[in-house]
Amino acid sequence: MQLVNDKPTVLLVDDEKANLKILSDLLRDDANILLAKSGQQAIAKATEMMPDIILLDVIMPDMDGFEVIRHLKNQDTTHAIPVIFITGLADANFEEKGLELGACDYIQKPFHSAIVKARVKLHLQLLKQRQMLERLALIDPLTSIANRRKYEEVYDAEWRQCMRQGTTLSLAIIDVDYFKQYNDNFGHAFGDRALESVATALSHQLRRPKDFVARLGGEEFIILLPETDSVAAELILNNCRQAVESLQISHPRSKNNGVLTISAGGVTSKPKAQEGKDEVLKFADNMLYDAKNNGRNMVLWKELSN
């Protein structure tokens, strides 16, 4: 969790106030500090605040550090947070147990201040690198928008959210018209640039934080519009279509005024069951098929009845 000052957030967990103060004073120049005096507090604060790293004592009343890390690693929201044990237990068996439970490091008391700072800094750097790699794995390298893997994650999450709230979800599949002919005429390098321009034009039409666009592959894109009715969704997609046409990318082999255009098929539904996701995609694909067979450079939309 990055706060406004852009420092990483560290959760310190220890039932001894003196230890919390020592660690707080040691790290506060480099991190935002959260404090927890018990295992239950630690789990609650980790779940709510999502710290970047947790420094966790082992010996605590009611719930020890080993039980805390079990809870954290079993929760989807907290399982990836790095945990460093800081404890007076010097037995190698305890260190082995902590690492087996998922701790990334184990520091014995009495600790050396410089060592604690160095190890915390190291694990925060490793976390940052891992998060960067994870983000890159979800970005389409050509267009710099989300890729198919990211789309699948977002679609599943938004579908579940709409199911819980009883709200609508609009979805559109988009295809660049006569793109094979464009590549044949200008070459793949120009085709790649055209796809970049299309992706940018689509992105600029999506104004709300939850509106989402991804490249599925080739010349195909998908847009998700949570909590958007069919009228608003169709309007947004027509704005996308007009934005691409307005780029005036020359395409002599296109039958649509000699410029590059897109077609889209969209569906608005109120998710009821998890298995309905694939059916909605099929409907959207069918609407796209009809748009392409009816002259292209158009948006066709369908609202599914409940």
One Martini backbone bead per residue (centre of mass of N, CA, C, O) as a GRO file, in nm:
protein
  306
    1MET     BB    1   0.091   0.039   0.027
    2GLN     BB    2   0.054   0.370  -0.105
    3LEU     BB    3   0.093   0.671   0.000
    4VAL     BB    4   0.121   1.006  -0.054
    5ASN     BB    5   0.448   0.985   0.008
    6ASP     BB    6   0.545   0.702  -0.126
    7LYS     BB    7   0.571   0.513   0.096
    8PRO     BB    8   0.603   0.242   0.249
    9THR     BB    9   0.422  -0.014   0.431
   10VAL     BB   10   0.451  -0.102   0.782
   11LEU     BB   11   0.382  -0.382   0.988
   12LEU     BB   12   0.378  -0.395   1.340
   13VAL     BB   13   0.415  -0.696   1.554
   14ASP     BB   14   0.363  -0.651   1.911
   15ASP     BB   15   0.312  -0.681   2.267
   16GLU     BB   16   0.555  -0.481   2.295
   17LYS     BB   17   0.601  -0.148   2.320
   18ALA     BB   18   0.909  -0.123   2.305
   19ASN     BB   19   0.943  -0.268   2.031
   20LEU     BB   20   0.765  -0.080   1.863
   21LYS     BB   21   0.935   0.175   1.912
   22ILE     BB   22   1.204   0.083   1.799
   23LEU     BB   23   1.099   0.013   1.511
   24SER     BB   24   0.970   0.282   1.446
   25ASP     BB   25   1.226   0.459   1.473
   26LEU     BB   26   1.389   0.296   1.257
   27LEU     BB   27   1.155   0.323   0.999
   28ARG     BB   28   1.003   0.607   0.963
   29ASP     BB   29   1.185   0.744   0.736
   30ASP     BB   30   1.103   0.494   0.513
   31ALA     BB   31   0.805   0.459   0.650
   32ASN     BB   32   0.492   0.356   0.703
   33ILE     BB   33   0.333   0.307   1.021
   34LEU     BB   34   0.202   0.013   1.166
   35LEU     BB   35   0.011  -0.109   1.454
   36ALA     BB   36   0.027  -0.421   1.653
   37LYS     BB   37  -0.061  -0.612   1.968
   38SER     BB   38  -0.195  -0.849   1.794
   39GLY     BB   39  -0.312  -1.093   1.595
   40GLN     BB   40  -0.593  -0.974   1.533
   41GLN     BB   41  -0.494  -0.694   1.456
   42ALA     BB   42  -0.311  -0.781   1.227
   43ILE     BB   43  -0.527  -0.903   1.041
   44ALA     BB   44  -0.709  -0.653   1.021
   45LYS     BB   45  -0.490  -0.451   0.909
   46ALA     BB   46  -0.400  -0.616   0.666
   47THR     BB   47  -0.681  -0.628   0.527
   48GLU     BB   48  -0.734  -0.314   0.518
   49MET     BB   49  -0.424  -0.185   0.441
   50MET     BB   50  -0.212  -0.337   0.282
   51PRO     BB   51   0.079  -0.389   0.331
   52ASP     BB   52   0.406  -0.440   0.215
   53ILE     BB   53   0.496  -0.526   0.517
   54ILE     BB   54   0.574  -0.769   0.786
   55LEU     BB   55   0.646  -0.748   1.135
   56LEU     BB   56   0.673  -1.053   1.335
   57ASP     BB   57   0.592  -1.190   1.616
   58VAL     BB   58   0.568  -1.492   1.791
   59ILE     BB   59   0.535  -1.414   2.096
   60MET     BB   60   0.189  -1.427   2.186
   61PRO     BB   61  -0.104  -1.381   2.303
   62ASP     BB   62  -0.359  -1.612   2.196
   63MET     BB   63  -0.176  -1.533   1.919
   64ASP     BB   64   0.061  -1.635   1.731
   65GLY     BB   65   0.264  -1.592   1.458
   66PHE     BB   66   0.196  -1.861   1.320
   67GLU     BB   67  -0.114  -1.813   1.311
   68VAL     BB   68  -0.110  -1.551   1.156
   69ILE     BB   69   0.026  -1.654   0.893
   70ARG     BB   70  -0.189  -1.855   0.825
   71HIS     BB   71  -0.414  -1.654   0.778
   72LEU     BB   72  -0.274  -1.480   0.560
   73LYS     BB   73  -0.215  -1.722   0.353
   74ASN     BB   74  -0.544  -1.793   0.336
   75GLN     BB   75  -0.575  -1.513   0.207
   76ASP     BB   76  -0.615  -1.355  -0.086
   77THR     BB   77  -0.535  -1.053   0.009
   78THR     BB   78  -0.256  -1.154   0.202
   79HIS     BB   79  -0.060  -1.384   0.086
   80ALA     BB   80   0.167  -1.174  -0.055
   81ILE     BB   81   0.269  -1.067   0.203
   82PRO     BB   82   0.547  -0.997   0.350
   83VAL     BB   83   0.719  -1.190   0.615
   84ILE     BB   84   0.888  -1.097   0.919
   85PHE     BB   85   1.057  -1.244   1.169
   86ILE     BB   86   1.075  -1.123   1.516
   87THR     BB   87   1.276  -1.308   1.756
   88GLY     BB   88   1.388  -1.493   2.052
   89LEU     BB   89   1.390  -1.751   1.889
   90ALA     BB   90   1.681  -1.970   1.838
   91ASP     BB   91   1.561  -2.208   1.720
   92ALA     BB   92   1.580  -2.375   1.421
   93ASN     BB   93   1.290  -2.494   1.417
   94PHE     BB   94   1.142  -2.220   1.415
   95GLU     BB   95   1.264  -2.111   1.158
   96GLU     BB   96   1.163  -2.338   0.976
   97LYS     BB   97   0.862  -2.297   1.032
   98GLY     BB   98   0.837  -2.005   0.933
   99LEU     BB   99   0.929  -2.063   0.638
  100GLU     BB  100   0.711  -2.284   0.575
  101LEU     BB  101   0.468  -2.068   0.624
  102GLY     BB  102   0.604  -1.799   0.443
  103ALA     BB  103   0.841  -1.663   0.528
  104CYS     BB  104   1.115  -1.445   0.417
  105ASP     BB  105   1.216  -1.409   0.723
  106TYR     BB  106   1.462  -1.431   1.015
  107ILE     BB  107   1.488  -1.248   1.319
  108GLN     BB  108   1.692  -1.214   1.592
  109LYS     BB  109   1.698  -1.168   1.922
  110PRO     BB  110   1.894  -0.937   1.937
  111PHE     BB  111   1.898  -0.675   1.720
  112HIS     BB  112   2.032  -0.514   1.441
  113SER     BB  113   1.948  -0.226   1.301
  114ALA     BB  114   2.092  -0.247   1.022
  115ILE     BB  115   1.977  -0.526   0.951
  116VAL     BB  116   1.680  -0.460   0.949
  117LYS     BB  117   1.690  -0.237   0.733
  118ALA     BB  118   1.820  -0.408   0.509
  119ARG     BB  119   1.601  -0.632   0.493
  120VAL     BB  120   1.360  -0.457   0.436
  121LYS     BB  121   1.470  -0.327   0.180
  122LEU     BB  122   1.509  -0.585   0.019
  123HIS     BB  123   1.205  -0.686   0.024
  124LEU     BB  124   1.092  -0.431  -0.112
  125GLN     BB  125   1.247  -0.462  -0.377
  126LEU     BB  126   1.138  -0.742  -0.451
  127LEU     BB  127   0.843  -0.658  -0.456
  128LYS     BB  128   0.864  -0.442  -0.677
  129GLN     BB  129   0.967  -0.636  -0.898
  130ARG     BB  130   0.728  -0.830  -0.894
  131GLN     BB  131   0.506  -0.621  -0.960
  132MET     BB  132   0.624  -0.538  -1.230
  133LEU     BB  133   0.607  -0.816  -1.367
  134GLU     BB  134   0.301  -0.850  -1.329
  135ARG     BB  135   0.219  -0.605  -1.497
  136LEU     BB  136   0.360  -0.687  -1.762
  137ALA     BB  137   0.188  -0.959  -1.789
  138LEU     BB  138  -0.088  -0.754  -1.840
  139ILE     BB  139   0.049  -0.634  -2.101
  140ASP     BB  140   0.040  -0.517  -2.414
  141PRO     BB  141   0.325  -0.457  -2.599
  142LEU     BB  142   0.205  -0.294  -2.841
  143THR     BB  143  -0.038  -0.101  -2.695
  144SER     BB  144  -0.039  -0.077  -2.361
  145ILE     BB  145  -0.265  -0.251  -2.289
  146ALA     BB  146  -0.450  -0.483  -2.202
  147ASN     BB  147  -0.472  -0.820  -2.185
  148ARG     BB  148  -0.623  -1.120  -2.180
  149ARG     BB  149  -0.553  -1.191  -1.887
  150LYS     BB  150  -0.667  -0.932  -1.762
  151TYR     BB  151  -0.950  -0.954  -1.871
  152GLU     BB  152  -1.027  -1.219  -1.724
  153GLU     BB  153  -1.003  -1.099  -1.442
  154VAL     BB  154  -1.203  -0.861  -1.473
  155TYR     BB  155  -1.452  -1.011  -1.570
  156ASP     BB  156  -1.486  -1.189  -1.322
  157ALA     BB  157  -1.504  -0.960  -1.110
  158GLU     BB  158  -1.745  -0.801  -1.238
  159TRP     BB  159  -1.948  -1.028  -1.245
  160ARG     BB  160  -1.957  -1.076  -0.939
  161GLN     BB  161  -2.035  -0.789  -0.858
  162CYS     BB  162  -2.305  -0.780  -1.017
  163MET     BB  163  -2.433  -1.016  -0.874
  164ARG     BB  164  -2.432  -0.891  -0.586
  165GLN     BB  165  -2.578  -0.602  -0.686
  166GLY     BB  166  -2.770  -0.619  -0.943
  167THR     BB  167  -2.612  -0.531  -1.199
  168THR     BB  168  -2.489  -0.415  -1.490
  169LEU     BB  169  -2.326  -0.551  -1.796
  170SER     BB  170  -2.113  -0.431  -2.047
  171LEU     BB  171  -2.019  -0.572  -2.377
  172ALA     BB  172  -1.744  -0.553  -2.626
  173ILE     BB  173  -1.660  -0.650  -2.954
  174ILE     BB  174  -1.367  -0.575  -3.155
  175ASP     BB  175  -1.302  -0.501  -3.509
  176VAL     BB  176  -1.089  -0.461  -3.766
  177ASP     BB  177  -1.138  -0.361  -4.075
  178TYR     BB  178  -0.969  -0.511  -4.314
  179PHE     BB  179  -0.677  -0.597  -4.193
  180LYS     BB  180  -0.543  -0.787  -4.390
  181GLN     BB  181  -0.540  -0.585  -4.624
  182TYR     BB  182  -0.364  -0.380  -4.479
  183ASN     BB  183  -0.115  -0.559  -4.445
  184ASP     BB  184  -0.081  -0.633  -4.747
  185ASN     BB  185  -0.036  -0.329  -4.835
  186PHE     BB  186   0.174  -0.209  -4.585
  187GLY     BB  187   0.236  -0.394  -4.360
  188HIS     BB  188   0.312  -0.483  -4.030
  189ALA     BB  189   0.422  -0.217  -3.923
  190PHE     BB  190   0.166  -0.052  -3.992
  191GLY     BB  191  -0.027  -0.235  -3.840
  192ASP     BB  192   0.085  -0.179  -3.560
  193ARG     BB  193   0.031   0.125  -3.559
  194ALA     BB  194  -0.273   0.104  -3.594
  195LEU     BB  195  -0.330  -0.050  -3.331
  196GLU     BB  196  -0.225   0.170  -3.145
  197SER     BB  197  -0.430   0.388  -3.235
  198VAL     BB  198  -0.684   0.234  -3.161
  199ALA     BB  199  -0.627   0.193  -2.861
  200THR     BB  200  -0.616   0.496  -2.793
  201ALA     BB  201  -0.900   0.573  -2.890
  202LEU     BB  202  -1.054   0.387  -2.699
  203SER     BB  203  -0.940   0.490  -2.427
  204HIS     BB  204  -1.046   0.795  -2.461
  205GLN     BB  205  -1.364   0.697  -2.427
  206LEU     BB  206  -1.285   0.613  -2.132
  207ARG     BB  207  -1.378   0.777  -1.821
  208ARG     BB  208  -1.408   0.561  -1.616
  209PRO     BB  209  -1.241   0.366  -1.393
  210LYS     BB  210  -1.403   0.082  -1.483
  211ASP     BB  211  -1.337   0.113  -1.753
  212PHE     BB  212  -1.249  -0.134  -2.018
  213VAL     BB  213  -0.951  -0.232  -2.210
  214ALA     BB  214  -0.855  -0.488  -2.457
  215ARG     BB  215  -0.635  -0.713  -2.608
  216LEU     BB  216  -0.691  -1.030  -2.749
  217GLY     BB  217  -0.584  -1.019  -3.048
  218GLY     BB  218  -0.471  -0.896  -3.302
  219GLU     BB  219  -0.770  -0.706  -3.411
  220GLU     BB  220  -0.884  -0.758  -3.113
  221PHE     BB  221  -1.129  -0.624  -2.886
  222ILE     BB  222  -1.229  -0.522  -2.544
  223ILE     BB  223  -1.524  -0.402  -2.359
  224LEU     BB  224  -1.595  -0.282  -2.026
  225LEU     BB  225  -1.926  -0.182  -1.863
  226PRO     BB  226  -2.003  -0.114  -1.569
  227GLU     BB  227  -2.300   0.004  -1.487
  228THR     BB  228  -2.429  -0.015  -1.796
  229ASP     BB  229  -2.643   0.056  -2.017
  230SER     BB  230  -2.734   0.016  -2.343
  231VAL     BB  231  -2.743   0.312  -2.428
  232ALA     BB  232  -2.467   0.404  -2.316
  233ALA     BB  233  -2.293   0.183  -2.446
  234GLU     BB  234  -2.358   0.242  -2.744
  235LEU     BB  235  -2.252   0.530  -2.736
  236ILE     BB  236  -1.958   0.466  -2.665
  237LEU     BB  237  -1.905   0.282  -2.916
  238ASN     BB  238  -1.964   0.502  -3.124
  239ASN     BB  239  -1.737   0.684  -3.031
  240CYS     BB  240  -1.517   0.482  -3.100
  241ARG     BB  241  -1.577   0.456  -3.399
  242GLN     BB  242  -1.539   0.762  -3.465
  243ALA     BB  243  -1.247   0.788  -3.358
  244VAL     BB  244  -1.121   0.598  -3.566
  245GLU     BB  245  -1.223   0.736  -3.824
  246SER     BB  246  -1.085   1.020  -3.744
  247LEU     BB  247  -0.786   0.931  -3.803
  248GLN     BB  248  -0.745   0.881  -4.111
  249ILE     BB  249  -0.654   0.594  -4.203
  250SER     BB  250  -0.530   0.470  -4.470
  251HIS     BB  251  -0.760   0.240  -4.680
  252PRO     BB  252  -0.801   0.141  -4.998
  253ARG     BB  253  -0.934  -0.163  -4.928
  254SER     BB  254  -1.169  -0.020  -4.819
  255LYS     BB  255  -1.536   0.031  -4.810
  256ASN     BB  256  -1.484   0.285  -4.590
  257ASN     BB  257  -1.372   0.562  -4.730
  258GLY     BB  258  -1.055   0.470  -4.716
  259VAL     BB  259  -1.061   0.387  -4.407
  260LEU     BB  260  -1.010   0.304  -4.092
  261THR     BB  261  -1.214   0.062  -3.915
  262ILE     BB  262  -1.487  -0.047  -3.700
  263SER     BB  263  -1.640  -0.320  -3.527
  264ALA     BB  264  -1.938  -0.395  -3.312
  265GLY     BB  265  -2.038  -0.616  -3.038
  266GLY     BB  266  -2.312  -0.600  -2.800
  267VAL     BB  267  -2.384  -0.648  -2.438
  268THR     BB  268  -2.656  -0.649  -2.200
  269SER     BB  269  -2.646  -0.752  -1.853
  270LYS     BB  270  -2.761  -0.953  -1.562
  271PRO     BB  271  -2.595  -1.117  -1.355
  272LYS     BB  272  -2.659  -1.461  -1.213
  273ALA     BB  273  -2.432  -1.660  -1.329
  274GLN     BB  274  -2.122  -1.779  -1.390
  275GLU     BB  275  -2.192  -1.939  -1.665
  276GLY     BB  276  -2.290  -1.672  -1.832
  277LYS     BB  277  -2.031  -1.552  -1.957
  278ASP     BB  278  -2.008  -1.717  -2.225
  279GLU     BB  279  -2.282  -1.638  -2.343
  280VAL     BB  280  -2.227  -1.336  -2.370
  281LEU     BB  281  -1.990  -1.364  -2.565
  282LYS     BB  282  -2.152  -1.499  -2.793
  283PHE     BB  283  -2.344  -1.267  -2.842
  284ALA     BB  284  -2.127  -1.056  -2.912
  285ASP     BB  285  -2.007  -1.217  -3.150
  286ASN     BB  286  -2.270  -1.220  -3.316
  287MET     BB  287  -2.294  -0.912  -3.343
  288LEU     BB  288  -2.029  -0.878  -3.494
  289TYR     BB  289  -2.097  -1.056  -3.733
  290ASP     BB  290  -2.337  -0.880  -3.827
  291ALA     BB  291  -2.177  -0.619  -3.870
  292LYS     BB  292  -1.987  -0.737  -4.091
  293ASN     BB  293  -2.235  -0.835  -4.284
  294ASN     BB  294  -2.361  -0.510  -4.284
  295GLY     BB  295  -2.074  -0.325  -4.367
  296ARG     BB  296  -1.957  -0.212  -4.131
  297ASN     BB  297  -1.890   0.043  -3.938
  298MET     BB  298  -2.043  -0.076  -3.666
  299VAL     BB  299  -2.305  -0.097  -3.410
  300LEU     BB  300  -2.423  -0.379  -3.226
  301TRP     BB  301  -2.706  -0.442  -3.001
  302LYS     BB  302  -2.786  -0.628  -2.690
  303GLU     BB  303  -3.055  -0.705  -2.465
  304LEU     BB  304  -3.081  -0.908  -2.202
  305SER     BB  305  -3.303  -1.096  -2.059
  306ASN     BB  306  -3.397  -1.217  -1.732
   0.00000   0.00000   0.00000
